[in-house]
Short mmCIF file of C-alpha atoms in Angstrom, two decimals:
data_model
loop_
_atom_site.label_atom_id
_atom_site.label_comp_id
_atom_site.label_asym_id
_atom_site.label_seq_id
_atom_site.Cartn_x
_atom_site.Cartn_y
_atom_site.Cartn_z
CA MET A 11 14.32 -8.93 -44.04
CA SER A 12 17.82 -8.88 -42.57
CA PRO A 13 19.49 -12.17 -41.56
CA VAL A 14 19.64 -10.96 -37.93
CA ILE A 15 15.92 -10.27 -37.76
CA SER A 16 15.23 -13.63 -39.39
CA ALA A 17 17.34 -15.31 -36.74
CA ILE A 18 15.46 -13.52 -33.98
CA LEU A 19 12.09 -14.49 -35.41
CA PHE A 20 13.27 -18.08 -35.81
CA THR A 21 14.33 -18.11 -32.14
CA LEU A 22 10.89 -16.88 -31.11
CA VAL A 23 8.97 -19.49 -33.13
CA PRO A 24 8.35 -21.61 -29.97
CA LEU A 25 6.50 -18.60 -28.57
CA ALA A 26 3.34 -19.46 -30.48
CA SER A 27 3.10 -23.00 -29.16
CA ALA A 28 4.05 -21.87 -25.65
CA TYR A 29 1.28 -19.31 -25.71
CA ALA A 30 -1.24 -21.88 -26.82
CA VAL A 31 -1.01 -23.69 -23.48
CA LEU A 32 -1.13 -20.63 -21.25
CA ASP A 33 -3.68 -20.59 -18.45
CA PRO A 34 -6.94 -19.47 -20.11
CA ARG A 35 -7.83 -17.41 -17.07
CA ALA A 36 -4.74 -15.28 -17.58
CA ALA A 37 -5.90 -14.38 -21.07
CA ALA A 38 -9.14 -13.07 -19.64
CA VAL A 39 -7.44 -10.61 -17.34
CA VAL A 40 -7.21 -7.13 -18.80
CA PRO A 41 -4.78 -4.93 -16.84
CA GLU A 42 -6.11 -1.63 -15.60
CA GLN A 43 -4.82 1.37 -17.53
CA PRO A 44 -2.03 2.99 -15.47
CA LEU A 45 -2.63 6.52 -14.29
CA ILE A 46 -0.20 9.11 -13.01
CA THR A 47 -1.77 11.59 -10.65
CA PRO A 48 -0.13 14.86 -9.61
CA SER A 49 1.52 15.09 -6.21
CA PRO A 50 2.50 18.25 -4.34
CA THR A 51 5.85 16.70 -3.30
CA LEU A 52 6.86 14.82 -6.45
CA GLN A 53 7.14 17.56 -9.00
CA HIS A 54 10.41 17.27 -10.88
CA ALA A 55 10.47 13.60 -11.90
CA VAL A 56 11.19 13.49 -15.61
CA THR A 57 11.20 10.59 -18.04
CA LYS A 58 13.85 10.91 -20.71
CA THR A 59 13.91 8.44 -23.60
CA VAL A 60 16.86 8.28 -25.98
CA HIS A 61 16.15 6.22 -29.08
CA ARG A 62 18.90 3.94 -30.34
CA ARG A 63 18.90 3.50 -34.08
CA GLY A 64 19.96 0.69 -36.32
CA ILE A 65 19.69 -2.95 -35.37
CA LEU A 66 17.98 -2.32 -32.02
CA ASP A 67 15.13 -0.48 -33.71
CA ASP A 68 14.63 -3.46 -36.02
CA VAL A 69 14.63 -5.85 -33.07
CA LYS A 70 12.13 -3.67 -31.24
CA GLY A 71 9.77 -3.58 -34.21
CA ASP A 72 9.80 -7.31 -34.83
CA VAL A 73 9.55 -8.37 -31.18
CA ASN A 74 6.79 -5.90 -30.39
CA GLY A 75 4.96 -7.03 -33.49
CA ILE A 76 5.05 -10.63 -32.33
CA LEU A 77 3.92 -9.65 -28.85
CA SER A 78 1.02 -7.60 -30.15
CA ASP A 79 -0.18 -10.56 -32.20
CA LEU A 80 -0.32 -12.67 -29.03
CA GLY A 81 -2.83 -10.40 -27.35
CA ASP A 82 -3.34 -9.00 -23.85
CA ALA A 83 -2.05 -12.07 -22.01
CA ILE A 84 1.52 -10.81 -22.44
CA PRO A 85 2.29 -8.42 -19.54
CA SER A 86 3.09 -4.83 -20.46
CA TYR A 87 6.52 -4.97 -18.80
CA VAL A 88 7.60 -7.67 -21.29
CA ALA A 89 6.92 -5.54 -24.36
CA SER A 90 8.44 -2.52 -22.70
CA GLY A 91 11.54 -4.36 -21.56
CA VAL A 92 11.07 -3.52 -17.89
CA PRO A 93 11.33 -6.48 -15.49
CA ASN A 94 8.55 -5.31 -13.21
CA PHE A 95 5.79 -7.80 -12.64
CA PHE A 96 4.14 -5.72 -9.94
CA GLN A 97 2.61 -3.26 -12.38
CA ASP A 98 -0.82 -1.74 -13.02
CA PHE A 99 -2.25 -2.29 -9.52
CA PRO A 100 -5.90 -1.31 -9.08
CA VAL A 101 -6.47 1.78 -6.95
CA GLY A 102 -9.47 3.73 -5.71
CA GLN A 103 -12.76 2.82 -7.36
CA ASP A 104 -11.11 0.07 -9.38
CA ALA A 105 -9.97 -1.70 -6.20
CA GLN A 106 -13.38 -1.19 -4.59
CA LYS A 107 -15.10 -2.66 -7.65
CA SER A 108 -12.76 -5.67 -7.62
CA LEU A 109 -13.74 -6.36 -4.01
CA GLY A 110 -17.46 -5.91 -4.65
CA ILE A 111 -18.18 -3.50 -1.77
CA ASN A 112 -20.29 -0.34 -1.70
CA ASP A 113 -19.61 3.15 -0.37
CA ASP A 114 -21.49 2.58 2.90
CA GLN A 115 -19.32 -0.44 3.65
CA VAL A 116 -16.21 1.61 2.92
CA ASP A 117 -17.31 4.44 5.22
CA ALA A 118 -17.65 1.98 8.09
CA LEU A 119 -14.06 0.77 7.81
CA SER A 120 -11.28 2.04 10.08
CA THR A 121 -8.32 3.94 8.62
CA SER A 122 -4.79 2.48 8.52
CA VAL A 123 -1.44 4.06 7.71
CA LEU A 124 1.66 2.75 5.95
CA ASN A 125 4.50 4.67 7.61
CA ILE A 126 7.79 4.28 5.71
CA PRO A 127 11.05 4.73 7.66
CA GLY A 128 12.31 8.24 6.91
CA TYR A 129 15.49 10.26 7.20
CA GLY A 130 16.13 13.74 8.56
CA ASN A 131 18.74 16.39 7.80
CA TRP A 132 20.21 19.29 9.74
CA THR A 133 19.79 22.88 8.56
CA ASP A 134 20.44 26.28 10.12
CA ARG A 135 16.87 26.07 11.46
CA GLY A 136 17.31 22.68 13.13
CA TRP A 137 16.29 19.13 12.26
CA ASN A 138 13.94 18.44 9.34
CA LEU A 139 12.42 14.95 9.23
CA ARG A 140 10.90 13.36 6.15
CA PHE A 141 7.52 11.72 6.74
CA HIS A 142 6.19 9.60 3.89
CA GLY A 143 3.68 6.82 3.41
CA ASN A 144 0.06 6.13 2.57
CA VAL A 145 -3.36 6.31 4.25
CA TYR A 146 -5.81 3.56 3.32
CA LYS A 147 -8.67 1.34 4.42
CA GLN A 148 -8.38 -2.45 4.48
CA PRO A 149 -11.72 -4.06 3.57
CA PRO A 150 -12.55 -7.52 4.91
CA THR A 151 -12.25 -10.06 2.09
CA SER A 152 -13.14 -13.74 2.11
CA GLN A 153 -10.42 -16.33 1.57
CA GLU A 154 -12.18 -17.51 -1.58
CA ARG A 155 -12.14 -14.00 -3.03
CA LEU A 156 -8.51 -13.46 -2.02
CA ASP A 157 -7.56 -16.72 -3.73
CA ASP A 158 -9.28 -15.60 -6.95
CA LEU A 159 -7.43 -12.28 -6.84
CA ALA A 160 -4.10 -13.90 -5.96
CA ASN A 161 -4.34 -16.21 -8.96
CA ILE A 162 -4.26 -13.15 -11.19
CA PHE A 163 -0.65 -12.50 -10.17
CA LEU A 164 0.64 -16.08 -10.36
CA ILE A 165 2.22 -17.50 -13.52
CA GLY A 166 1.82 -21.20 -14.36
CA THR A 167 0.34 -22.17 -10.99
CA TYR A 168 -2.62 -21.64 -8.68
CA ILE A 169 -2.68 -20.62 -5.05
CA LYS A 170 -4.20 -23.99 -4.14
CA ASP A 171 -1.05 -25.68 -5.44
CA LEU A 172 1.26 -23.74 -3.08
CA ALA A 173 2.41 -24.88 0.33
CA PRO A 174 0.19 -23.65 3.22
CA ASP A 175 2.71 -21.03 4.40
CA GLN A 176 3.09 -19.75 0.84
CA GLN A 177 -0.69 -19.59 0.44
CA ALA A 178 -0.89 -17.45 3.58
CA GLN A 179 1.81 -15.06 2.35
CA ALA A 180 0.16 -14.79 -1.09
CA ARG A 181 -3.17 -13.94 0.51
CA ASN A 182 -1.61 -11.33 2.80
CA LEU A 183 0.19 -9.70 -0.11
CA THR A 184 -2.97 -9.75 -2.23
CA ALA A 185 -4.90 -8.11 0.59
CA SER A 186 -2.26 -5.36 0.78
CA ILE A 187 -2.73 -4.70 -2.96
CA PHE A 188 -6.51 -4.43 -2.82
CA VAL A 189 -6.76 -1.59 -0.32
CA LEU A 190 -8.71 1.63 -0.61
CA GLN A 191 -6.50 4.72 -0.53
CA GLN A 192 -7.89 7.70 1.38
CA ASP A 193 -7.50 11.22 0.05
CA ASN A 194 -7.66 14.53 1.94
CA GLU A 195 -6.75 12.91 5.27
CA ASN A 196 -4.63 14.55 7.98
CA VAL A 197 -2.01 12.51 9.81
CA THR A 198 -0.41 13.06 13.22
CA PHE A 199 2.75 11.37 14.52
CA ASN A 200 4.28 10.86 17.96
CA LEU A 201 8.10 10.75 18.13
CA ARG A 202 10.02 8.81 20.78
CA PRO A 203 13.73 7.86 21.19
CA ALA A 204 14.32 4.45 19.54
CA PRO A 205 16.34 1.92 21.57
CA THR A 206 17.12 -0.31 18.58
CA ALA A 207 16.33 -0.84 14.90
CA GLY A 208 17.35 -3.59 12.53
CA ALA A 209 19.84 -6.44 12.62
CA SER A 210 23.50 -5.63 12.23
CA GLY A 211 25.53 -8.09 14.25
CA GLU A 212 25.53 -5.78 17.27
CA PRO A 213 22.85 -5.06 19.91
CA GLY A 214 22.27 -1.40 19.12
CA GLY A 215 21.06 -1.90 15.57
CA GLY A 216 23.93 -0.54 13.51
CA GLY A 217 25.35 2.88 12.84
CA ALA A 218 22.90 4.87 14.97
CA VAL A 219 22.37 5.81 18.61
CA THR A 220 19.41 6.36 20.89
CA PRO A 221 19.05 10.12 21.55
CA ASN A 222 18.47 11.62 24.98
CA GLY A 223 15.28 13.33 23.88
CA GLY A 224 13.07 14.01 20.90
CA ASN A 225 9.67 13.27 22.48
CA GLN A 226 7.04 15.29 20.64
CA GLN A 227 3.90 15.23 18.55
CA VAL A 228 3.98 16.33 14.90
CA ARG A 229 0.92 17.11 12.82
CA PHE A 230 1.72 16.59 9.14
CA PRO A 231 1.02 19.96 7.47
CA TYR A 232 -0.62 18.71 4.26
CA PRO A 233 -3.61 16.44 3.57
CA THR A 234 -3.03 13.20 1.67
CA THR A 235 -3.07 13.22 -2.12
CA SER A 236 -5.82 11.74 -4.28
CA GLN A 237 -4.15 8.35 -3.91
CA GLY A 238 -3.63 8.58 -0.17
CA ASP A 239 0.08 9.48 -0.25
CA PHE A 240 1.89 11.91 2.05
CA ASP A 241 5.53 12.93 1.60
CA ALA A 242 7.28 16.04 2.93
CA PHE A 243 10.05 17.24 5.24
CA VAL A 244 8.76 18.75 8.48
CA GLN A 245 10.82 20.76 10.97
CA ILE A 246 10.83 19.08 14.39
CA GLU A 247 11.75 20.38 17.85
CA SER A 248 15.20 19.60 19.22
CA ASP A 249 13.97 18.83 22.76
CA GLY A 250 17.06 16.89 23.85
CA LEU A 251 18.26 15.86 20.39
CA ALA A 252 21.91 16.53 19.61
CA ASP A 253 22.44 19.30 17.06
CA GLY A 254 23.53 18.04 13.66
CA ASN A 255 26.45 20.49 13.53
CA SER A 256 27.89 19.26 16.83
CA THR A 257 27.63 15.47 16.49
CA SER A 258 28.54 12.80 13.97
CA ASP A 259 26.03 10.34 15.49
CA ILE A 260 22.98 9.18 13.57
CA GLN A 261 20.02 9.44 15.98
CA ARG A 262 17.10 6.99 15.90
CA LEU A 263 13.51 8.01 16.55
CA ASN A 264 10.45 5.78 16.65
CA VAL A 265 7.57 7.33 14.72
CA TYR A 266 4.10 6.26 15.88
CA THR A 267 1.04 7.21 13.84
CA GLU A 268 -1.80 8.58 15.93
CA GLY A 269 -4.86 6.31 15.76
CA SER A 270 -3.20 3.47 13.83
CA ASP A 271 -1.74 0.38 15.49
CA ILE A 272 0.31 -0.64 12.43
CA GLY A 273 1.47 2.80 11.27
CA ASN A 274 4.81 2.73 13.08
CA ALA A 275 8.36 3.14 11.76
CA THR A 276 11.88 4.18 12.78
CA ALA A 277 13.36 7.42 11.43
CA TYR A 278 17.04 8.44 11.26
CA LEU A 279 18.45 11.91 11.86
CA VAL A 280 21.58 11.98 9.69
CA PRO A 281 24.35 14.59 10.19
CA PRO A 282 25.58 16.68 7.23
CA THR A 283 28.87 14.79 6.80
CA GLY A 284 29.86 11.13 6.85
CA PHE A 285 29.14 8.03 4.77
CA SER A 286 25.83 6.63 3.54
CA ILE A 287 25.02 3.57 1.47
CA ILE A 288 22.06 3.57 -0.91
CA SER A 289 21.20 -0.04 -1.59
CA ASP A 290 18.84 -1.75 -3.96
CA ILE A 291 17.16 -4.88 -2.54
CA ASP A 292 16.04 -7.29 -5.25
CA ASP A 293 18.77 -9.66 -6.48
CA ILE A 294 21.42 -7.95 -4.40
CA LEU A 295 20.20 -8.27 -0.80
CA ARG A 296 17.67 -11.04 -1.44
CA ILE A 297 17.09 -13.75 -4.04
CA THR A 298 14.37 -12.50 -6.37
CA LYS A 299 15.28 -13.55 -9.91
CA ILE A 300 13.41 -10.57 -11.27
CA TYR A 301 14.72 -11.52 -14.73
CA GLN A 302 12.69 -14.78 -14.64
CA PRO A 303 9.08 -13.60 -14.23
CA LYS A 304 7.60 -16.85 -12.90
CA GLU A 305 10.36 -17.33 -10.31
CA GLY A 306 10.40 -13.63 -9.53
CA LEU A 307 6.70 -13.60 -8.78
CA LEU A 308 6.86 -16.68 -6.56
CA ASN A 309 9.90 -15.34 -4.70
CA SER A 310 8.16 -12.02 -4.12
CA PHE A 311 4.57 -13.14 -3.76
CA ALA A 312 4.57 -16.47 -1.95
CA ARG A 313 7.97 -17.74 -0.85
CA PRO A 314 9.81 -16.50 2.25
CA PHE A 315 12.43 -13.86 1.50
CA VAL A 316 15.96 -15.32 1.40
CA ALA A 317 19.17 -13.30 1.64
CA TRP A 318 21.52 -13.48 -1.36
CA LYS A 319 24.69 -15.26 -0.34
CA ASN A 320 26.73 -13.49 2.36
CA MET A 321 25.44 -9.95 1.92
CA PRO A 322 24.18 -9.78 5.54
CA GLU A 323 27.76 -10.47 6.67
CA ILE A 324 29.10 -7.71 4.41
CA TYR A 325 26.57 -5.15 5.67
CA ALA A 326 27.02 -6.16 9.31
CA ASN A 327 30.77 -5.71 8.95
CA TRP A 328 30.36 -2.27 7.39
CA SER A 329 27.91 -1.32 10.13
CA ARG A 330 30.49 -2.24 12.79
CA SER A 331 33.63 -0.94 11.10
CA ILE A 332 32.53 2.34 9.45
CA PRO A 333 31.68 5.01 12.03
CA ASP A 334 28.20 6.53 11.80
CA PHE A 335 27.35 4.65 8.58
CA HIS A 336 23.85 5.49 7.33
CA PHE A 337 21.96 2.72 5.55
CA HIS A 338 19.28 3.74 3.06
CA TYR A 339 17.30 1.08 1.18
CA LEU A 340 15.67 2.04 -2.11
CA THR A 341 13.32 -0.20 -4.07
CA THR A 342 10.99 0.68 -6.95
CA THR A 343 8.51 -1.93 -5.73
CA PRO A 344 5.09 -0.26 -5.22
CA GLU A 345 4.58 0.96 -1.70
CA GLN A 346 1.50 -1.23 -1.05
CA ILE A 347 3.59 -4.41 -0.97
CA THR A 348 6.73 -3.16 0.78
CA ARG A 349 5.87 -4.25 4.33
CA ASN A 350 7.45 -7.64 3.54
CA TYR A 351 10.56 -5.84 2.26
CA MET A 352 10.88 -3.70 5.38
CA ASP A 353 10.29 -6.66 7.68
CA PHE A 354 12.95 -8.69 5.85
CA ILE A 355 15.51 -5.88 5.95
CA TYR A 356 15.00 -5.15 9.65
CA LYS A 357 15.40 -8.84 10.52
CA THR A 358 18.42 -9.42 8.28
CA TYR A 359 20.35 -6.19 7.69
CA PRO A 360 21.26 -3.03 9.62
CA GLY A 361 18.36 -0.72 10.28
CA GLY A 362 17.96 2.23 7.94
CA SER A 363 15.64 4.56 6.09
CA PHE A 364 13.56 3.48 3.10
CA ASP A 365 12.31 4.67 -0.25
CA THR A 366 9.64 2.89 -2.30
CA ARG A 367 7.63 3.69 -5.40
CA PRO A 368 4.66 5.99 -4.63
CA LEU A 369 1.28 5.21 -6.17
CA ASN A 370 1.39 8.18 -8.52
CA PHE A 371 4.34 6.56 -10.33
CA SER A 372 2.41 3.67 -11.79
CA ASP A 373 3.22 3.04 -15.44
CA VAL A 374 6.42 1.71 -17.02
CA SER A 375 7.95 5.05 -18.00
CA ALA A 376 7.24 6.55 -14.58
CA THR A 377 8.77 3.50 -12.92
CA LEU A 378 11.98 4.18 -14.82
CA SER A 379 12.05 7.79 -13.62
CA ILE A 380 11.20 7.28 -9.95
CA ARG A 381 14.57 5.78 -8.94
CA LYS A 382 16.49 8.81 -10.24
CA PHE A 383 14.00 11.15 -8.58
CA LEU A 384 14.47 9.45 -5.20
CA LEU A 385 18.25 9.22 -5.60
CA ASP A 386 18.47 12.92 -6.45
CA LYS A 387 16.40 13.74 -3.38
CA VAL A 388 18.82 11.94 -1.06
CA PHE A 389 21.91 13.52 -2.67
CA GLU A 390 20.38 17.00 -2.61
CA THR A 391 19.39 16.55 1.05
CA PHE A 392 22.96 15.64 2.05
CA PRO A 393 25.30 17.62 -0.25
CA LYS A 394 28.36 17.03 1.97
CA ARG A 395 27.97 13.29 2.59
CA LYS A 396 29.70 10.61 0.52
CA PHE A 397 27.71 7.71 -0.87
CA ILE A 398 28.28 4.05 -1.65
CA LEU A 399 25.83 2.77 -4.29
CA MET A 400 24.89 -0.94 -4.39
CA ALA A 401 22.73 -2.76 -6.96
CA ASP A 402 22.88 -5.34 -9.77
CA THR A 403 23.13 -5.25 -13.56
CA SER A 404 19.59 -6.50 -14.25
CA ASN A 405 18.19 -3.02 -13.46
CA SER A 406 18.29 -0.87 -16.57
CA ASP A 407 17.56 2.28 -14.56
CA VAL A 408 20.44 1.57 -12.17
CA MET A 409 22.87 1.16 -15.06
CA LYS A 410 21.94 4.64 -16.20
CA ASP A 411 21.29 6.41 -12.90
CA TYR A 412 24.31 5.36 -10.83
CA PRO A 413 27.01 6.66 -13.20
CA GLN A 414 24.92 9.77 -13.83
CA LEU A 415 24.91 10.54 -10.10
CA ALA A 416 28.72 10.55 -10.13
CA LYS A 417 28.56 13.18 -12.87
CA ASP A 418 25.71 15.24 -11.42
CA PHE A 419 27.17 15.32 -7.89
CA PRO A 420 30.98 15.45 -8.26
CA GLY A 421 32.91 14.13 -5.29
CA GLN A 422 29.90 12.61 -3.54
CA VAL A 423 29.94 9.09 -5.00
CA GLN A 424 32.62 7.16 -3.10
CA CYS A 425 32.05 3.70 -4.63
CA ILE A 426 29.64 1.93 -6.98
CA PHE A 427 29.22 -1.84 -6.56
CA LEU A 428 27.20 -3.84 -9.08
CA ARG A 429 26.51 -7.55 -8.85
CA ASN A 430 26.97 -9.01 -12.32
CA THR A 431 23.82 -11.13 -12.41
CA SER A 432 24.51 -12.53 -15.89
CA ALA A 433 27.83 -13.88 -14.60
CA THR A 434 26.32 -15.44 -11.47
CA ASP A 435 22.92 -16.67 -12.68
CA GLU A 436 22.59 -17.99 -16.21
CA GLY A 437 18.84 -17.46 -15.95
CA ASP A 438 19.52 -13.74 -16.41
CA ARG A 439 19.19 -12.86 -20.11
CA PHE A 440 18.75 -9.13 -19.67
CA PRO A 441 21.18 -7.08 -21.76
CA TYR A 442 22.60 -4.08 -19.95
CA ASP A 443 24.38 -0.95 -21.05
CA THR A 444 27.73 -0.01 -19.44
CA SER A 445 28.36 3.05 -21.58
CA GLY A 446 27.51 5.41 -18.70
CA PHE A 447 30.66 4.30 -16.87
CA GLN A 448 33.03 5.26 -19.69
CA ASP A 449 33.92 8.70 -18.34
CA LEU A 450 34.11 7.67 -14.67
CA ASP A 451 37.28 7.03 -12.71
CA LYS A 452 37.74 3.25 -13.03
CA ASN A 453 38.84 3.10 -9.38
CA THR A 454 35.39 4.16 -8.18
CA TYR A 455 33.26 1.25 -9.43
CA MET A 456 33.40 -2.53 -9.54
CA PHE A 457 31.32 -5.30 -11.11
CA PHE A 458 31.46 -8.32 -8.82
CA LYS A 459 30.17 -11.89 -8.74
CA VAL A 460 29.97 -12.95 -5.09
CA PRO A 461 30.42 -10.89 -1.91
CA VAL A 462 32.13 -13.60 0.16
CA ARG A 463 33.22 -16.98 -1.15
CA SER A 464 32.43 -20.12 0.81
CA TYR A 465 34.98 -22.91 0.65
CA PRO A 466 34.61 -26.52 1.81
CA PRO A 467 37.05 -27.61 4.50
CA ILE A 468 40.07 -29.39 2.98
CA SER A 469 42.40 -31.53 5.07
CA PHE A 470 45.99 -32.15 4.01
CA PRO A 471 48.54 -34.57 5.47
CA ARG A 472 50.53 -32.81 8.19
CA PRO A 473 53.69 -32.22 6.07
CA LEU A 474 51.53 -30.60 3.38
CA ASN A 475 49.35 -28.56 5.71
CA MET A 476 48.65 -25.17 4.12
CA ASN A 477 46.34 -22.20 4.20
CA LEU A 478 44.57 -22.04 0.84
CA ARG A 479 44.01 -18.29 1.08
CA THR A 480 47.74 -17.76 1.66
CA LYS A 481 48.93 -20.13 -1.06
CA PHE A 482 46.33 -19.21 -3.68
CA PRO A 483 45.25 -15.60 -2.96
CA LYS A 484 43.72 -14.93 -6.37
CA LEU A 485 41.78 -18.18 -6.38
CA MET A 486 40.47 -17.68 -2.85
CA GLN A 487 39.83 -13.93 -2.97
CA ASP A 488 36.50 -12.53 -1.74
CA ASP A 489 35.01 -9.86 -3.99
CA LEU A 490 33.74 -7.35 -1.39
CA LYS A 491 35.02 -8.52 1.97
CA GLY A 492 38.10 -6.64 3.11
CA LEU A 493 37.68 -3.57 0.90
CA ASP A 494 38.49 -0.32 2.72
CA ILE A 495 35.63 1.68 1.22
CA GLN A 496 35.94 4.41 3.83
CA ASN A 497 39.34 5.31 2.38
CA GLY A 498 38.24 4.93 -1.23
CA GLN A 499 39.21 1.30 -1.97
CA CYS A 500 36.36 0.38 -4.30
CA VAL A 501 38.07 -2.16 -6.55
CA ASN A 502 39.34 -5.62 -5.72
CA THR A 503 42.29 -5.88 -8.09
CA THR A 504 42.08 -9.68 -8.16
CA ILE A 505 38.63 -9.53 -9.80
CA ALA A 506 39.00 -9.06 -13.56
CA GLN A 507 36.84 -6.29 -14.99
CA ASN A 508 37.83 -6.03 -18.68
CA LEU A 509 34.88 -3.74 -19.17
CA THR A 510 33.70 -2.60 -22.59
CA PHE A 511 31.47 0.45 -22.62
CA SER A 512 28.47 -0.70 -24.65
CA TRP A 513 25.52 -3.04 -24.52
CA GLN A 514 26.40 -6.34 -22.86
CA GLY A 515 24.58 -9.64 -23.40
CA LEU A 516 22.67 -8.79 -26.57
CA PRO A 517 21.34 -11.83 -28.49
CA PHE A 518 23.52 -13.56 -31.08
CA GLY A 519 26.66 -11.75 -29.95
CA LEU A 520 25.45 -8.30 -31.07
CA GLY A 521 26.98 -6.66 -28.00
CA LYS A 522 30.66 -6.55 -27.14
CA LYS A 523 31.61 -9.30 -24.71
CA SER A 524 33.75 -8.72 -21.64
CA ALA A 525 35.07 -10.87 -18.84
CA ALA A 526 32.93 -8.87 -16.47
CA ALA A 527 29.78 -9.78 -18.38
CA PRO A 528 29.96 -13.13 -20.20
CA LEU A 529 27.17 -13.94 -22.62
CA TYR A 530 25.52 -17.25 -21.89
CA THR A 531 24.04 -19.19 -24.79
CA THR A 532 22.69 -22.32 -23.08
CA ALA A 533 19.18 -23.40 -23.95
CA THR A 534 17.86 -23.43 -20.40
CA SER A 535 15.96 -20.13 -20.47
CA CYS A 536 12.23 -20.15 -20.89
CA TRP A 537 10.51 -18.35 -23.75
CA VAL A 538 9.36 -15.55 -21.44
CA GLY A 539 12.95 -14.84 -20.44
CA MET A 540 13.96 -14.63 -24.11
CA VAL A 541 11.13 -12.26 -24.99
CA VAL A 542 11.78 -10.04 -21.98
CA ALA A 543 15.46 -9.84 -22.82
CA MET A 544 14.68 -8.97 -26.43
CA GLY A 545 12.19 -6.37 -25.28
CA LEU A 546 14.72 -4.72 -23.00
CA ALA A 547 17.33 -4.45 -25.72
CA ALA A 548 14.76 -3.06 -28.11
CA ALA A 549 13.08 -0.59 -25.83
CA SER A 550 16.28 1.45 -25.54
CA PHE A 551 15.38 3.24 -22.37
CA LEU A 552 19.01 3.99 -21.52
#
């Protein structure tokens, strides 16, 4: 056995003792086998796996061997190296069985609709609006049963140990997971001009306007899929809407689902040219700590969503200063639990369209492919618009997909901004691969640490009075604030990059270090974080 593998195994020795004290109930939970069902609108998503040879293959073999010896209590995303704790949700009959209800009880339930904020594009035939979401039934479930189901998703704690407000959120999220999707259903929508949508630091809701018309009813042309999903572009009537070839305004429409009180959303009609931002959410717009499974679950499942640093200020400024700026939020979180995400965004950031992970992308490999599928769809829908891409380095699919978009759609990617999570949170042990950026123009992307720096007030004697930003510009420089992204300024020259195009943050110094991605070696990480990081390096999805 090689010395490196021996060192890895030695590092993972505490795993056995840590596992011995795991909650015995967790060991009894056997995840449902993930299924991928066909969809009429999601046809060209492809999973491509490139195997890295050499030391990473050895690491993968040894780590996976250890994990397999520990049994089913280790989540599948750990062994696969994908930081996705919301995986393998029960659907259909499995969800019904978990809730202990029969078919007659299901038939008596009313139907609800998850309506996800969509975007529309202009063609020579007029406006086409994307409708997407899910049709389901919400069965009544006792608090005791919800608590039992919620405990399945918690790590190292029970719902009874949470604060009352966190218990309530955990129960609501659990209830949204255990719903019964409805297939072969037809959906009808009513469109109305939208007076406002989303926070942005200005009353109107950001880079969009209220149109003079657009009132109409639209019957979605296809029945829902076997898992209750609907997703397609539908041509809508102009009826007072400004033509996309004669305006640069983004027009807002409220979309009300016929027969469902909660199936409402705001859609955005986006002209062919202009600027759009496609933004990830976890660990860039809100504090998630997806790279620390216990914290990530609590932050997503029970705790109130909290914005990460000053990102609301950055987005509000862009919304005010960049004309007709389209905001699009993309998360690979499963669609059942994205109401909290949408509510948080609309209360904290400029209003915009949304993409989430449909139910028919349910296993690890499909999760890795769905982001690229959704990104391609947006780029293909708007071939003349320019895009700003925002995310963080803990997402392996982002590290591959963002630079690939710049190659697949030349001239459309204006800027790529990536929060360097390993440089700003030493709890992040996920290695990440920067090799995709090697052939890109270095002036089009930037790895940053903080969007806006906060400084304590400092008082000097009158003769020494000074402005710290003036006297020490490099020390006091904000990373994102002040960049003129509209005119192509994507790099803050005071922020050192020193990027090496390879794996960053591999254990024991196996990867090449850079100032943009320092490798932390403190002993504060938990054993789960170590195993997940090892799994990611070994899985070699990039």
